[in-house]
Short mmCIF file of C-alpha atoms and ligand atoms in Angstrom, two decimals:
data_model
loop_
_atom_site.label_atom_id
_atom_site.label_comp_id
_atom_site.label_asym_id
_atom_site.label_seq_id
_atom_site.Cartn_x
_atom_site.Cartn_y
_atom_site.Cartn_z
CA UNK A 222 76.14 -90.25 -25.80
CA UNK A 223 73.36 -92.10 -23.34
CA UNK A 224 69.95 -90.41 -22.87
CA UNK A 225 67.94 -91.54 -19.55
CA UNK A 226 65.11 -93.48 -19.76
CA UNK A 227 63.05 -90.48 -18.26
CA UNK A 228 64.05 -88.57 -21.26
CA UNK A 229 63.41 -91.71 -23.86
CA UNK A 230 59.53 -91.41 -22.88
CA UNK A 231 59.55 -87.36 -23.41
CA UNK A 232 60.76 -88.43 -26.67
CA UNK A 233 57.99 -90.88 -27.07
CA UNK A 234 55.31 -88.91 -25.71
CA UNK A 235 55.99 -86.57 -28.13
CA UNK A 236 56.33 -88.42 -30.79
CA UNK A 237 52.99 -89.70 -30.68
CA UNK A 238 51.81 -85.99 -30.25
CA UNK A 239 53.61 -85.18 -33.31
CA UNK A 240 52.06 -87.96 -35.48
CA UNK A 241 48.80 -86.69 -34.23
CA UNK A 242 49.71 -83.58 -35.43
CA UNK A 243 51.17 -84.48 -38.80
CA UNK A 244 47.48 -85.83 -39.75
CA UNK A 245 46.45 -82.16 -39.40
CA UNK A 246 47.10 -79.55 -41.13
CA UNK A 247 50.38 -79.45 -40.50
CA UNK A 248 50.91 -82.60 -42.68
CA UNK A 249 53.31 -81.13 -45.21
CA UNK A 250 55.56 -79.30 -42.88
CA UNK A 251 55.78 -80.01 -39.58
CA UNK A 252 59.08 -81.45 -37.57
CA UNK A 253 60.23 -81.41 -34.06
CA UNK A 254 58.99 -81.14 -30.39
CA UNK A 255 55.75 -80.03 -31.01
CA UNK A 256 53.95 -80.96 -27.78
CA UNK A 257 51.39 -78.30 -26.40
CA UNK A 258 49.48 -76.10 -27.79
CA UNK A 259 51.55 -73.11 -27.68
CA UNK A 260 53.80 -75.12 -29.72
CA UNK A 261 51.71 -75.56 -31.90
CA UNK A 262 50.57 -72.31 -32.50
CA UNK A 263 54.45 -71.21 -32.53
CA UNK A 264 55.04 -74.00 -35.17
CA UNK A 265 52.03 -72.81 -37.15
CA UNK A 266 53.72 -69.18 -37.37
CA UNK A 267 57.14 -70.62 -38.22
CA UNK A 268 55.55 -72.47 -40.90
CA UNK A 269 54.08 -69.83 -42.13
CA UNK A 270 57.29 -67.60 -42.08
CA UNK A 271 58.82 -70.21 -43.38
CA UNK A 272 56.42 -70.25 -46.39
CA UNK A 273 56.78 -66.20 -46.79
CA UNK A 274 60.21 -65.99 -46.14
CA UNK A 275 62.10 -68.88 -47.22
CA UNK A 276 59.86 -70.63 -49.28
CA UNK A 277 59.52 -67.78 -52.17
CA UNK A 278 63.41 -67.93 -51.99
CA UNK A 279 63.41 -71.48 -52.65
CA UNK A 280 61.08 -71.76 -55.04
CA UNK A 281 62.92 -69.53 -57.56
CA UNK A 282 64.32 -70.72 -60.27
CA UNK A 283 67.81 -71.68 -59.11
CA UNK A 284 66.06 -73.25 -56.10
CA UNK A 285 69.12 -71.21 -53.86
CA UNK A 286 67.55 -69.65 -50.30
CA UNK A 287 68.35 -66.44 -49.23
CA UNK A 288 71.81 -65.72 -48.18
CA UNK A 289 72.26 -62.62 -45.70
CA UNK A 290 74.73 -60.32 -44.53
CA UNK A 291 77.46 -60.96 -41.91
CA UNK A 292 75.61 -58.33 -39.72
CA UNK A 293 72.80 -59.92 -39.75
CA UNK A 294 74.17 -63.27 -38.33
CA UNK A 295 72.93 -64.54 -34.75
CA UNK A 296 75.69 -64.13 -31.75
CA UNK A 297 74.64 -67.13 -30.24
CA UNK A 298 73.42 -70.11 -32.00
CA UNK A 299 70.33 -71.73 -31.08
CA UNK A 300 71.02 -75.19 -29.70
CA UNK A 301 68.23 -78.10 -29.96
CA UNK A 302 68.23 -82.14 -29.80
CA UNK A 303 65.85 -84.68 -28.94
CA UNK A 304 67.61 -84.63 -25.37
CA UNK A 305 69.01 -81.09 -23.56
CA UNK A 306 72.48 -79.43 -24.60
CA UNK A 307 74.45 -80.63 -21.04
CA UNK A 308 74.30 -84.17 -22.14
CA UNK A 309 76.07 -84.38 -25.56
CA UNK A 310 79.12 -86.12 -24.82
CA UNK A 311 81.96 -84.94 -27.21
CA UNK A 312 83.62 -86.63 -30.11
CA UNK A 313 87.01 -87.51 -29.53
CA UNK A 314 88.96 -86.15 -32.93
CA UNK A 315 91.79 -88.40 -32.39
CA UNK A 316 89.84 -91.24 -32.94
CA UNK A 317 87.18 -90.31 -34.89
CA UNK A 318 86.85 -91.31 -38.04
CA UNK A 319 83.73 -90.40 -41.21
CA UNK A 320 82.62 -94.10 -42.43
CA UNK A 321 81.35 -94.58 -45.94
CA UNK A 322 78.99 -97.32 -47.18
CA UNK A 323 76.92 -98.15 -49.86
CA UNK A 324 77.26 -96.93 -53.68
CA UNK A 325 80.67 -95.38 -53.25
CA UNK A 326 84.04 -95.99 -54.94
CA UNK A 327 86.36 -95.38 -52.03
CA UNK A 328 84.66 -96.24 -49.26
CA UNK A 329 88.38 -95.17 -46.61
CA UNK A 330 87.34 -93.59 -43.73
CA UNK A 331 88.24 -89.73 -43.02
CA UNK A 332 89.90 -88.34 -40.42
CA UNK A 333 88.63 -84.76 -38.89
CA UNK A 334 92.07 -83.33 -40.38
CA UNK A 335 91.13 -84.59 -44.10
CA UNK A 336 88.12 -83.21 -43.51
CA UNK A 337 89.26 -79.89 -42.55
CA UNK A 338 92.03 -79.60 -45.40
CA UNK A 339 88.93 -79.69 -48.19
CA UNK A 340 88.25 -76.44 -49.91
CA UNK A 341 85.56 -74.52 -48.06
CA UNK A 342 82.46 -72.27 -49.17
CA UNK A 343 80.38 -69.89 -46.05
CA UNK A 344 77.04 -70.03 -46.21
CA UNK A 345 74.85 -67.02 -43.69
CA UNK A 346 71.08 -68.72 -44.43
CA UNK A 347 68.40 -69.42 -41.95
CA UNK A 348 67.56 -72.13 -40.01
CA UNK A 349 64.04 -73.23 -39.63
CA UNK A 350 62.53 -75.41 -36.78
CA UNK A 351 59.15 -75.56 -37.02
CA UNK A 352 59.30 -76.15 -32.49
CA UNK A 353 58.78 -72.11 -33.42
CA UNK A 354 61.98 -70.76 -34.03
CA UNK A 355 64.76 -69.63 -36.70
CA UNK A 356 68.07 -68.18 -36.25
CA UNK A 357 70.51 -66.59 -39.48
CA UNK A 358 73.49 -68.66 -38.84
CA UNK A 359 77.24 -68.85 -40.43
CA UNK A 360 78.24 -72.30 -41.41
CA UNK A 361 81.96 -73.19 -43.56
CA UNK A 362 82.83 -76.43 -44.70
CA UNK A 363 83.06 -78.11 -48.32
CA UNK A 364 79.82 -78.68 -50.55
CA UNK A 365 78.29 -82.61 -49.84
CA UNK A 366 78.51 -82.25 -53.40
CA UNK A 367 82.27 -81.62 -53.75
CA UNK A 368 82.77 -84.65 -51.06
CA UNK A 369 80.72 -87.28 -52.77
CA UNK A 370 82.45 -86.52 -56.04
CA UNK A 371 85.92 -86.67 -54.96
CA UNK A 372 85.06 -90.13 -53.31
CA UNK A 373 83.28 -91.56 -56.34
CA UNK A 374 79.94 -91.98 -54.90
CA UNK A 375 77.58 -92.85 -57.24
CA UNK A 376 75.73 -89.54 -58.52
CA UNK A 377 72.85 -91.40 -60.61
CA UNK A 378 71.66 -93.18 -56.88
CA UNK A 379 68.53 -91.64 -55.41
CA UNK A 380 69.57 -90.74 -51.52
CA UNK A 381 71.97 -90.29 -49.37
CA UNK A 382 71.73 -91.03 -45.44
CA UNK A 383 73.63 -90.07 -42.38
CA UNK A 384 74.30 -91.62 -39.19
CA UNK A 385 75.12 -89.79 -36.04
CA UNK A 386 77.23 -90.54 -32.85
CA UNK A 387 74.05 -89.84 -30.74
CA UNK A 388 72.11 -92.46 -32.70
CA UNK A 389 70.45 -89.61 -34.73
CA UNK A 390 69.94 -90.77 -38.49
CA UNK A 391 68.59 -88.62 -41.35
CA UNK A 392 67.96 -89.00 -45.20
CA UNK A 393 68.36 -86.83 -48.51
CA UNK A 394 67.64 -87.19 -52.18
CA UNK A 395 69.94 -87.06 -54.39
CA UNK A 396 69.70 -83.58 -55.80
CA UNK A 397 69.44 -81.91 -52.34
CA UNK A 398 72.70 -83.51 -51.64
CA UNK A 399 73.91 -81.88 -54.54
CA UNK A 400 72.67 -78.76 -54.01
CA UNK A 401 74.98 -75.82 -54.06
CA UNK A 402 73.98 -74.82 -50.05
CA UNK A 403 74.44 -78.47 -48.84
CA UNK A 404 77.47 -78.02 -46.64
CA UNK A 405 79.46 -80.65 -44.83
CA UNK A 406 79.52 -78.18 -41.96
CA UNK A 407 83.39 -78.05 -39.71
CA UNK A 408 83.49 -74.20 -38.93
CA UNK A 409 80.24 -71.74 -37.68
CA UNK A 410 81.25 -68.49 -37.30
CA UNK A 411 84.91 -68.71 -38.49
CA UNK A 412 85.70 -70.91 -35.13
CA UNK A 413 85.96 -74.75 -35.22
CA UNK A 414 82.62 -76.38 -34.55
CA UNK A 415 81.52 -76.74 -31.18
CA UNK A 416 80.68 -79.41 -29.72
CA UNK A 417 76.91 -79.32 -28.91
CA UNK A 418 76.45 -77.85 -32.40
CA UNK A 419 77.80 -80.84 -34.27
CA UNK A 420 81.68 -81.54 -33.70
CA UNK A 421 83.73 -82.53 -35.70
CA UNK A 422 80.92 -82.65 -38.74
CA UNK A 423 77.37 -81.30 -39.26
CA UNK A 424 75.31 -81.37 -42.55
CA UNK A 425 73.56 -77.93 -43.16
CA UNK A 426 70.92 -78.13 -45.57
CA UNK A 427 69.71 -74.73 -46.73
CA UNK A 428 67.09 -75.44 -48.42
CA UNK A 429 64.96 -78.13 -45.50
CA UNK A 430 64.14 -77.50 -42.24
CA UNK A 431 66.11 -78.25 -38.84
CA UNK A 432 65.67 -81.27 -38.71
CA UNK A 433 67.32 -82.45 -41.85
CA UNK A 434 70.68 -81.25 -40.79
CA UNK A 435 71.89 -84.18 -39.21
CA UNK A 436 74.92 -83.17 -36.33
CA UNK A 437 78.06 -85.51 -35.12
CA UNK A 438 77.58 -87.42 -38.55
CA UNK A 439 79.48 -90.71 -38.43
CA UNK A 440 78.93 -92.24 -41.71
CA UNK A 441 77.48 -91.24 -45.15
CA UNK A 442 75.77 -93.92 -47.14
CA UNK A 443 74.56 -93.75 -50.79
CA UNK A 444 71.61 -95.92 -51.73
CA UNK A 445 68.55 -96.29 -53.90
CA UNK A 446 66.25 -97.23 -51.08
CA UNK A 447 65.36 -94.54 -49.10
CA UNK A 448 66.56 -93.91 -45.55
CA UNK A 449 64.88 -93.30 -42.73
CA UNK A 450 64.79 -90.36 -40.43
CA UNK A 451 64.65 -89.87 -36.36
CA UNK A 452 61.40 -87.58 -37.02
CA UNK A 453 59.93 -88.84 -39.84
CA UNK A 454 60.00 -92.53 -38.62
CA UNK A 455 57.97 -90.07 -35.81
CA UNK A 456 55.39 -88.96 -37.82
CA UNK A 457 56.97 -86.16 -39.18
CA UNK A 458 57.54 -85.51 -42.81
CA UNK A 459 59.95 -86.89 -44.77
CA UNK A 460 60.76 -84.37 -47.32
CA UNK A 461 60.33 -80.90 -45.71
CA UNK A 462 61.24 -78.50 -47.54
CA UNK A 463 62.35 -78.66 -51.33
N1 LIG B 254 72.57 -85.85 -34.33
C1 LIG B 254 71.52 -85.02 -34.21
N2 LIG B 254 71.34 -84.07 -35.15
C2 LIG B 254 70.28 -83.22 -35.06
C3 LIG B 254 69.34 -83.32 -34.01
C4 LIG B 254 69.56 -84.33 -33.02
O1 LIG B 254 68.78 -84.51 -32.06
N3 LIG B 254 70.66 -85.16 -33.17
N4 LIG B 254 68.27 -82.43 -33.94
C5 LIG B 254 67.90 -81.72 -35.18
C6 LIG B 254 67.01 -80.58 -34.98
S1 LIG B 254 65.36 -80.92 -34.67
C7 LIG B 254 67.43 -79.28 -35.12
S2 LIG B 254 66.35 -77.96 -35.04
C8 LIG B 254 68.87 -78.97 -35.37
C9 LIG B 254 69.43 -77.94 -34.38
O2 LIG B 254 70.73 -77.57 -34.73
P1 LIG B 254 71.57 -76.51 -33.89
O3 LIG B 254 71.67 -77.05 -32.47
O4 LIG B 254 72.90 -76.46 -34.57
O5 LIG B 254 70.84 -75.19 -33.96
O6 LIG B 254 69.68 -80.12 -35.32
C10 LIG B 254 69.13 -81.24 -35.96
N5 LIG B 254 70.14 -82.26 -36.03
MO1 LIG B 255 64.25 -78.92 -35.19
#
C-alpha cells in the first residue's frame, strides 16, 4: 500500500495539530484527524457522547459496552485511514499469512482459511472516532482472547501489538486483549470482510475508540514493553478508552 508524499505531509500537518490539541483539554481522549476547528468542535461532541453514551456502559461493572439490535446496525460502514479509501491496495489471501512474535508458544503463521475455520462470536457495538463521528456496526470473528490462548501466548505479559500491511501499528494491554468484545474481526455484516474495511483481519475493540482497532493486521506480538501506536506516537493518547 504506498501513500504519496503530498498525502505524508497532510498526515504530518496534522499530526502536529493534533499534539497541539492533546495538550488541551482534549488530553484524555482525543484521536484522529482533528485539524480545523470544526473538527474540533465535532470531536468535542463525540467525546462527549462518547462519555454519555458509551462511557456509562463501560464503566459498569463487567466493563462490557452496549450491544444493540440488528435493526439498529448502519447499512454502510463508515470508512476512515490516515490516507483516502481508493488507495488501499488489497491483501492477496493466497499469500497472506498472520505472523506471531514475541511471548508466544507457537509462533506458525496463519493462513486466512485457519483463521476463518475458528469459532466465531457477533458483536453490534459502536464505533467511536473522535474526527466527530460513530456508526453501530456488525463485526464476527473469534475473541483475541480465544486466539492467544489456543497459540500459547503468554497471558501474564502486559500488551499486545499489531502490525498492519499499510504500515499502521497499534498497542493493547493485556486485559483489553482479553476482553470478552475484543474480536479478531473476518466477517461485518455476515459477508466476508471487505477490503477497505480491513481484509482478511481487523481487530475491533469495543471498549476504545477508532483508532485502536488496528485493520489488515499482519502480525500479533506479545510483550512486556509497551508498543507504540500510529496516533499516539502523534500526540494522541495512548490508552483511550478503558
Ligand atoms: N491499518 C490501519 N488501521 C486503522 C487505521 C489506519 O489508518 N490503518 N485507521 C484507524 C481509525 S482512525 C479508524 S476511525 C478506524 C476506521 O475503521 P473503519 O474504516 O472500519 O470504519 O480504523 C482504524 N484502523
Ligand atoms: Mo479514527
Amino acid at each position: 500500500m504506498s501513500v504519496d508524499k503530498g498525502l505524508r505531509t497532510e498526515v504530518a500537518r496534522r499530526a502536529i495539530l493534533g499534539r497541539g490539541l492533546s495538550l488541551g483539554a482534549l488530553t484524555m481522549l482525543t484521536g484522529c484527524d482533528i485539524s480545523d476547528n470544526k473538527s474540533v468542535q465535532a470531536a468535542l461532541h463525540s467525546v462527549s457522547r462518547w462519555n454519555d453514551e458509551v462511557q456509562a456502559a463501560l464503566f459498569s461493572k463487567q466493563r462490557l459496552a452496549k450491544e444493540y439490535a440488528a435493526d439498529e446496525v448502519a447499512k454502510t460502514f463508515r470508512y476512515n485511514a490516515y490516507y483516502p479509501a481508493n488507495i488501499v491496495s488489497p491483501i492477496d489471501p493466497t499469500t497472506y499469512r498472520l505472523g506471531l512474535a514475541g511471548r508466544i508458544t507457537d509462533k506458525r503463521p496463519w493462513t486466512v482459511a485457519q483463521l476463518q475455520a475458528m469459532t466465531r462470536h457477533t458483536q453490534r457495538t459502536r464505533h467511536v472516532c473522535v474526527e466527530g463521528w460513530s456508526y453501530v456496526g456488525e463485526w464476527t470473528g473469534p475473541r483475541l482472547s480465544e486466539f492467544l490462548h489456543r497459540v500459547g501466548a503468554d497471558l501474564t505479559a502486559k500488551y499486545v501489538g499489531f502490525e498492519c500491511a499499510d504500515g499502521y501499528y497499534e498497542g493493547m494491554d493485556m486485559p483489553t486483549a482479553l476482553h470478552p468484545q475484543t474480536f479478531m474481526v473476518m466477517s461485518i455484516r455476515d459477508k466476508t470482510l471487505p477490503d477497505r474495511y480491513g481484509f482478511p483481519l481487523k481487530i475491533r475493540v469495543a471498549t476504545k475508540l477508532g483508532f485502536k482497532n488496528p485493520k489488515w493486521v499482519t502480525a500479533i506480538w506479545v510483550t512486556n514493553d509497551r508498543p507504540r501506536g500510529f496516533w499516539p506516537d502523534r500526540g494522541y493518547n495512548w490508552f483511550s478508552g478503558i
